[in-house]
Amino acid sequence: MAPTALITGITGQDGAYLAQMLLGKGYNVYGVVRRSSHFGIADHRLRWLKIEKDVKFLDANLTDLSSLIRCVETAKPDEVYNLAAQSFVASSWQQPILTGNVTGVGAANVMEAVRIAQPTAHFYQASSSEMFGLIQEAHQNERTPFYPRSPYGAAKLYAHWMTVNYRESFGMHASSGILFNHESPLRGIEFVTRKVTDAVARIKLGKLNELRLGNIDAKRDWGHARDYVEAMWLMLQQEKPDDYVVATGRTVSVRDMVEIAFGHVGLKPADYLVIDPELFRPAEVDILLGDPTKAKQALGWQPKTTLEEMICEMVDADIVRHS
Ligand code: NDP
Ligand code: GDR
């Protein structure tokens, strides 16, 4: 019989790519969608991938335990992927409590729903390199101490430790993927890579004349979302649940990423870039650099897409969107 997966956050970047991958493997895919007044907009990523008709949607919210229990009862999933979150770090200073309720306690709600309605399901928690924040080691691995630098990072850390505790207390097959930044043409426009590729496309087409950014000295370990959802799936195929860092092992500044994007269309950033102090954060994560050795050895996973290939793919997709 075909396995069944339940994905929270299916309308987000990772949810869309994960659903596409699982459908390709023959899974029945259920996706949790929260009610919005903008009917038909929420599934734009699934429509981009042409899979919106292949997913079964269930109405729930991460802050509403009973709605999540009903989802698990309906789907009877073999695998549950908790990807839903208030995921934008900058917004987490404006909405710290909401971020805690959704990104932190919301993950516990999903685990409770699984424990109550389908305790044998394998569970994946979308943990984040933001938990390392003010880094305590040059290369961050599964044993590196955490030091979150935002309400988002703190909320993710609560969810991460709850995942470890559900595994150790209740024997649940609960795994946590500590994923470093990953991007794609389906990345939300508020995140820096997509903000840049969207602006470069519009500048190239003569529809925009400047790009405003904050701290371009920040460095990130950027990979492609399509590669990273494979690691999520591999974690749930293991006999034993565990935690894994998923990263490329290369860190690049925002400044250099901007160079790649402009260079792809033959333009120079200096002619368009404006540094806006309003876009600096109350506390910054200056640099992240992951060590994915464990994921490589235990899961046989490795990234396939370089930063250069990904940024060019994103610029090209944004040129198509704006043409
Ligand atoms: P997105 O922001 O693209 O997607 C977030 C998803 O969560 C959307 O489907 C959104 O629904 C849903 N959601 C938000 N609030 C609720 C709620 N209250 N109830 C139900 N659903 C809700 O994130 P990504 O796809 O980029 O990331 C997936 C997960 O991985 C997130 O948990 C993120 O924090 C984490 N992560 C991401 C990394 C990255 O670099 N992308 C790195 C490390 C971790 P809607 O469409 O209605 O807004
Ligand atoms: P991040 O991603 O905070 O790392 O979280 P984001 O792309 O928002 O920021 C990366 C870095 O770029 C700097 N920056 C800007 N960022 C944005 N968004 N807009 C700007 O104009 C800008 N200028 C400079 C930021 O200061 C930061 O240093 C992402 C999210 O997907 C999280 O959900 C996930 O957990 C982590 O990655 C890993």
Coordinates of C-alpha atoms and ligand atoms in Angstrom, one line a residue:
M1 CA 0.0 0.0 0.0
A2 CA 1.2 3.5 -0.8
P3 CA 2.4 5.4 2.3
T4 CA 0.7 8.5 3.6
A5 CA 2.3 11.7 4.6
L6 CA 0.8 14.7 6.4
I7 CA 2.5 18.0 5.9
T8 CA 1.9 21.2 7.9
G9 CA 3.2 24.3 6.1
I10 CA 2.4 22.7 2.7
T11 CA 1.7 26.1 1.2
G12 CA 5.2 27.3 2.1
Q13 CA 8.5 26.9 0.1
D14 CA 9.6 23.6 1.7
G15 CA 6.0 22.2 1.9
A16 CA 5.6 22.6 -1.9
Y17 CA 8.9 20.9 -2.8
L18 CA 8.4 18.1 -0.2
A19 CA 4.9 17.4 -1.5
Q20 CA 6.3 17.2 -5.1
M21 CA 9.0 14.8 -4.0
L22 CA 6.6 12.6 -2.0
L23 CA 4.0 12.5 -4.8
G24 CA 6.8 11.4 -7.1
K25 CA 7.5 8.5 -4.8
G26 CA 3.8 7.4 -4.8
Y27 CA 2.8 8.8 -1.4
N28 CA -0.7 10.0 -0.6
V29 CA -0.1 13.5 0.5
Y30 CA -2.3 15.5 2.9
G31 CA -1.5 19.1 3.6
V32 CA -2.7 21.4 6.4
V33 CA -3.9 24.8 5.2
R34 CA -5.0 27.5 7.6
R35 CA -8.1 29.6 6.7
S36 CA -7.4 32.9 5.0
S37 CA -9.7 35.5 3.4
H38 CA -7.5 35.2 0.2
F39 CA -8.9 32.0 -1.3
G40 CA -6.8 30.6 -4.1
I41 CA -3.6 32.5 -3.2
A42 CA -2.3 30.2 -0.5
D43 CA -1.6 27.4 -3.0
H44 CA 0.3 29.5 -5.5
R45 CA 3.5 27.5 -5.0
L46 CA 1.7 24.2 -5.5
R47 CA 0.2 25.6 -8.7
W48 CA 3.7 26.7 -9.8
L49 CA 4.8 23.0 -9.4
K50 CA 1.5 21.9 -11.0
I51 CA 0.6 19.6 -8.1
E52 CA -2.3 21.5 -6.5
K53 CA -4.8 18.9 -7.6
D54 CA -2.8 16.0 -6.3
V55 CA -2.7 17.1 -2.6
K56 CA -5.6 16.6 -0.2
F57 CA -6.1 19.7 1.9
L58 CA -7.2 19.7 5.6
D59 CA -8.3 22.8 7.4
A60 CA -6.4 23.4 10.7
N61 CA -4.2 25.9 12.5
L62 CA -1.0 25.2 14.5
T63 CA -2.5 27.0 17.5
D64 CA -5.6 24.8 17.6
L65 CA -4.8 21.4 19.0
S66 CA -8.3 19.9 18.3
S67 CA -8.1 20.8 14.6
L68 CA -4.7 19.1 14.4
I69 CA -6.0 16.0 16.1
R70 CA -8.8 15.8 13.5
C71 CA -6.2 16.1 10.7
V72 CA -4.2 13.2 12.0
E73 CA -7.3 11.1 12.6
T74 CA -8.4 11.8 9.0
A75 CA -5.1 11.3 7.3
K76 CA -3.8 8.3 9.4
P77 CA -0.3 9.2 8.3
D78 CA 2.8 7.1 8.3
E79 CA 4.9 10.2 8.3
V80 CA 4.2 13.7 9.7
Y81 CA 6.3 16.7 8.6
N82 CA 5.9 19.8 10.8
L83 CA 7.0 22.6 8.4
A84 CA 4.5 25.3 9.5
A85 CA 5.9 28.3 11.4
Q86 CA 6.0 32.1 11.5
S87 CA 9.3 31.7 9.7
F88 CA 10.5 35.3 9.1
V89 CA 13.1 36.2 11.7
A90 CA 12.7 40.0 11.2
S91 CA 8.9 39.7 12.0
S92 CA 9.6 37.8 15.2
W93 CA 10.6 41.0 17.0
Q94 CA 7.3 42.6 16.0
Q95 CA 5.2 39.5 16.9
P96 CA 7.2 37.6 19.5
I97 CA 4.3 36.0 21.2
L98 CA 2.6 34.9 18.0
T99 CA 6.0 33.5 16.9
G100 CA 6.3 31.6 20.2
N101 CA 2.7 30.3 19.9
V102 CA 3.0 29.1 16.3
T103 CA 6.7 28.3 15.9
G104 CA 7.3 26.9 19.4
V105 CA 4.1 25.7 21.1
G106 CA 2.5 25.0 17.7
A107 CA 5.1 22.3 17.1
A108 CA 4.2 20.8 20.5
N109 CA 0.6 20.8 19.4
V110 CA 1.4 18.8 16.3
M111 CA 3.4 16.3 18.4
E112 CA 0.5 16.0 20.9
A113 CA -1.9 15.3 18.0
V114 CA 0.4 12.6 16.7
R115 CA 0.8 11.1 20.2
I116 CA -2.9 11.0 20.7
A117 CA -4.2 10.0 17.3
Q118 CA -1.3 8.1 15.5
P119 CA 1.6 7.5 17.9
T120 CA 3.4 5.2 15.5
A121 CA 3.8 7.8 12.8
H122 CA 7.4 9.0 12.1
F123 CA 7.6 12.8 12.9
Y124 CA 9.9 15.4 11.4
Q125 CA 10.5 18.8 13.1
A126 CA 11.8 21.7 11.0
S127 CA 14.5 23.0 13.3
S128 CA 16.8 25.8 12.3
S129 CA 20.4 27.0 12.2
E130 CA 19.0 30.2 13.8
M131 CA 19.2 28.2 17.1
F132 CA 23.0 28.6 16.9
G133 CA 22.6 32.4 16.6
L134 CA 25.6 33.9 18.3
I135 CA 27.8 31.0 17.2
Q136 CA 29.8 29.1 19.9
E137 CA 31.9 27.1 17.3
A138 CA 33.2 28.1 13.9
H139 CA 31.5 25.0 12.2
Q140 CA 28.1 24.2 13.8
N141 CA 27.2 20.5 14.1
E142 CA 24.7 18.5 16.2
R143 CA 26.8 19.0 19.4
T144 CA 27.4 22.7 19.1
P145 CA 25.8 24.7 22.0
F146 CA 22.8 26.9 21.0
Y147 CA 22.5 30.7 21.5
P148 CA 19.4 32.0 19.7
R149 CA 19.4 35.7 18.9
S150 CA 15.7 36.3 18.1
P151 CA 12.2 35.4 19.3
Y152 CA 12.1 33.1 16.3
G153 CA 15.4 31.3 17.3
A154 CA 14.1 30.9 20.8
A155 CA 10.8 29.5 19.7
K156 CA 12.6 27.0 17.4
L157 CA 14.8 26.0 20.2
Y158 CA 11.8 25.1 22.4
A159 CA 10.3 23.1 19.5
H160 CA 13.6 21.3 19.0
W161 CA 14.0 20.3 22.6
M162 CA 10.3 19.1 22.7
T163 CA 11.1 16.9 19.7
V164 CA 14.0 15.4 21.6
N165 CA 11.8 15.0 24.7
Y166 CA 8.9 13.3 22.8
R167 CA 11.5 10.9 21.4
E168 CA 13.0 10.1 24.8
S169 CA 9.9 10.3 27.0
F170 CA 7.3 8.6 24.7
G171 CA 9.4 6.6 22.4
M172 CA 8.1 8.5 19.4
H173 CA 10.0 8.3 16.1
A174 CA 10.7 12.0 16.2
S175 CA 13.6 13.5 14.3
S176 CA 14.8 17.1 14.1
G177 CA 16.5 18.5 11.0
I178 CA 18.6 21.5 11.9
L179 CA 18.5 23.0 8.5
F180 CA 20.6 26.0 7.4
N181 CA 19.2 28.6 5.0
H182 CA 17.7 27.1 1.9
E183 CA 16.2 29.0 -1.0
S184 CA 14.6 28.5 -4.4
P185 CA 12.4 30.3 -7.0
L186 CA 9.6 29.6 -4.5
R187 CA 11.3 31.4 -1.6
G188 CA 9.1 34.1 0.1
I189 CA 9.9 37.5 -1.3
E190 CA 10.7 38.9 2.2
F191 CA 13.8 36.7 2.5
V192 CA 17.1 38.3 1.3
T193 CA 18.0 36.0 -1.6
R194 CA 14.6 36.3 -3.3
K195 CA 14.3 40.0 -2.5
V196 CA 17.6 40.4 -4.4
T197 CA 16.7 38.1 -7.3
D198 CA 13.3 39.7 -7.7
A199 CA 14.8 43.2 -7.7
V200 CA 17.6 42.3 -10.1
A201 CA 15.0 40.9 -12.5
R202 CA 12.9 44.1 -12.3
I203 CA 16.0 46.3 -12.7
K204 CA 17.0 44.4 -15.8
L205 CA 13.6 44.8 -17.3
G206 CA 13.6 48.5 -16.5
K207 CA 10.8 48.3 -13.9
L208 CA 12.9 49.3 -10.8
N209 CA 15.9 51.5 -10.2
E210 CA 17.2 50.6 -6.7
L211 CA 17.6 47.7 -4.2
R212 CA 17.5 48.6 -0.5
L213 CA 19.1 46.2 1.9
G214 CA 20.3 46.1 5.5
N215 CA 23.4 44.3 6.8
I216 CA 25.1 43.0 3.7
D217 CA 28.1 41.8 5.8
A218 CA 26.0 38.9 7.3
K219 CA 27.2 35.5 6.1
R220 CA 25.0 32.5 5.5
D221 CA 25.4 28.8 4.5
W222 CA 22.8 28.8 1.6
G223 CA 21.5 25.6 -0.1
H224 CA 18.6 24.7 -2.4
A225 CA 15.3 23.8 -0.9
R226 CA 14.8 21.0 -3.5
D227 CA 18.0 19.3 -2.1
Y228 CA 17.0 19.9 1.5
V229 CA 13.6 18.2 1.4
E230 CA 15.3 15.0 0.4
A231 CA 17.2 15.1 3.8
M232 CA 13.9 15.5 5.6
W233 CA 12.5 12.3 4.0
L234 CA 15.7 10.3 4.5
M235 CA 15.6 11.1 8.3
L236 CA 12.1 9.5 8.5
Q237 CA 13.3 6.4 6.7
Q238 CA 15.9 5.6 9.3
E239 CA 15.3 2.8 11.8
K240 CA 16.0 5.2 14.7
P241 CA 15.0 8.8 15.0
D242 CA 17.8 11.4 15.5
D243 CA 18.9 15.0 14.9
Y244 CA 20.9 16.1 11.9
V245 CA 22.5 19.3 10.6
V246 CA 21.7 19.9 7.0
A247 CA 24.0 22.4 5.3
T248 CA 26.5 22.9 2.4
G249 CA 29.6 23.6 4.5
R250 CA 30.3 26.9 2.6
T251 CA 29.4 30.4 3.9
V252 CA 29.0 33.5 1.7
S253 CA 28.2 37.1 2.6
V254 CA 25.0 38.8 1.5
R255 CA 27.3 41.2 -0.4
D256 CA 28.8 38.4 -2.5
M257 CA 25.4 36.8 -3.1
V258 CA 24.2 40.2 -4.5
E259 CA 27.3 40.3 -6.8
I260 CA 26.3 36.8 -8.2
A261 CA 22.7 37.9 -8.9
F262 CA 23.6 41.2 -10.6
G263 CA 26.5 39.6 -12.5
H264 CA 24.2 37.0 -14.0
V265 CA 22.4 39.8 -15.9
G266 CA 25.5 41.8 -16.7
L267 CA 24.9 44.6 -14.1
K268 CA 26.9 46.1 -11.2
P269 CA 25.4 46.2 -7.7
A270 CA 27.1 49.6 -7.0
D271 CA 24.8 51.3 -9.5
Y272 CA 21.6 50.2 -7.7
L273 CA 22.3 49.2 -4.1
V274 CA 21.2 51.4 -1.2
I275 CA 22.0 50.5 2.4
D276 CA 19.0 51.3 4.6
P277 CA 19.6 51.4 8.4
E278 CA 15.9 50.7 8.9
L279 CA 16.5 47.2 7.6
F280 CA 19.1 46.3 10.3
R281 CA 17.9 43.9 13.0
P282 CA 17.8 44.5 16.7
A283 CA 20.3 41.6 17.1
E284 CA 22.1 40.0 14.2
V285 CA 23.3 36.5 13.4
D286 CA 26.6 37.5 11.8
I287 CA 27.7 34.2 10.4
L288 CA 26.5 30.6 10.0
L289 CA 28.5 27.7 8.7
G290 CA 27.1 24.2 9.0
D291 CA 29.0 20.9 9.3
P292 CA 26.8 18.3 7.5
T293 CA 29.2 15.3 8.1
K294 CA 26.6 13.3 10.1
A295 CA 23.9 13.7 7.4
K296 CA 26.4 12.7 4.7
Q297 CA 27.6 9.6 6.6
A298 CA 24.3 8.4 8.2
L299 CA 21.8 9.4 5.6
G300 CA 24.0 9.4 2.4
W301 CA 22.7 12.9 1.8
Q302 CA 24.6 15.7 0.0
P303 CA 23.7 19.0 -1.6
K304 CA 23.6 19.0 -5.4
T305 CA 23.1 22.6 -6.2
T306 CA 25.8 25.4 -5.9
L307 CA 24.9 28.9 -4.6
E308 CA 25.8 30.2 -8.1
E309 CA 23.4 27.8 -9.9
M310 CA 20.6 28.5 -7.4
I311 CA 20.8 32.3 -7.6
C312 CA 20.9 32.2 -11.4
E313 CA 17.9 29.9 -11.4
M314 CA 16.1 32.3 -9.1
V315 CA 16.9 35.4 -11.2
D316 CA 15.8 33.6 -14.4
A317 CA 12.5 32.6 -12.7
D318 CA 11.9 36.2 -11.6
I319 CA 12.6 37.5 -15.1
V320 CA 9.9 35.1 -16.4
R321 CA 7.5 36.3 -13.7
H322 CA 8.0 40.0 -14.5
S323 CA 8.2 39.7 -18.3
Ligands
NDP1 P1 7.5 29.4 4.7 O1 7.4 30.7 5.5 O2 7.6 29.5 3.2 O3 6.2 28.6 5.0 C1 5.6 28.6 6.3 C2 4.3 27.7 6.3 O4 3.7 27.7 7.6 C3 3.3 28.3 5.3 O5 2.6 27.2 4.7 C4 2.3 28.9 6.3 O6 1.0 29.0 5.8 C5 2.3 28.0 7.5 N1 1.8 28.6 8.7 C6 2.2 29.7 9.3 N2 1.5 29.9 10.4 C7 0.6 28.9 10.5 C8 -0.4 28.5 11.5 N3 -0.6 29.3 12.5 N4 -1.1 27.4 11.3 C9 -0.8 26.6 10.2 N5 0.1 26.9 9.3 C10 0.8 28.0 9.4 O7 8.7 28.6 5.3 P2 9.7 27.6 4.6 O8 9.0 26.7 3.7 O9 10.9 28.4 4.1 O10 10.3 26.8 5.9 C11 9.6 25.6 6.3 C12 10.0 25.4 7.8 O11 11.3 25.2 7.9 C13 9.6 26.5 8.7 O12 9.2 26.0 10.0 C14 10.9 27.3 8.9 O13 10.9 28.0 10.1 C15 11.9 26.2 8.9 N6 13.2 26.5 8.4 C16 13.3 27.1 7.2 C17 14.6 27.3 6.6 C18 14.8 28.0 5.3 O14 15.9 28.4 5.1 N7 13.8 28.0 4.5 C19 15.8 26.9 7.4 C20 15.5 26.3 8.7 C21 14.3 26.1 9.1 P3 0.4 30.3 4.9 O15 0.8 29.9 3.4 O16 -1.0 30.3 5.2 O17 1.2 31.5 5.3
GDR2 P1 17.4 34.5 8.0 O1 17.0 34.8 6.4 O2 17.1 35.6 8.9 O3 18.8 33.9 7.9 O4 16.3 33.3 8.3 P2 16.9 36.2 5.7 O5 17.0 35.9 4.2 O6 15.7 37.0 6.1 O7 18.2 37.0 6.2 C1 19.5 36.6 5.9 C2 20.5 37.7 6.3 O8 20.4 38.8 5.3 C3 20.4 40.0 6.0 N1 19.8 41.1 5.3 C4 18.5 41.1 4.9 N2 17.5 40.2 5.1 C5 16.3 40.5 4.6 N3 15.3 39.6 4.8 N4 16.0 41.6 4.0 C6 16.9 42.6 3.8 O9 16.7 43.6 3.2 C7 18.3 42.3 4.3 N5 19.4 42.9 4.2 C8 20.3 42.2 4.8 C9 19.7 39.7 7.4 O10 20.0 40.7 8.3 C10 20.3 38.3 7.7 O11 21.6 38.4 8.3 C11 16.0 32.3 7.3 C12 14.5 31.9 7.5 O12 14.2 31.0 6.5 C13 14.3 31.2 8.8 O13 13.0 30.7 8.9 C14 15.3 30.0 8.9 O14 15.2 29.3 10.1 C15 16.8 30.5 8.7 O15 16.9 31.2 7.5 C16 17.8 29.4 8.7

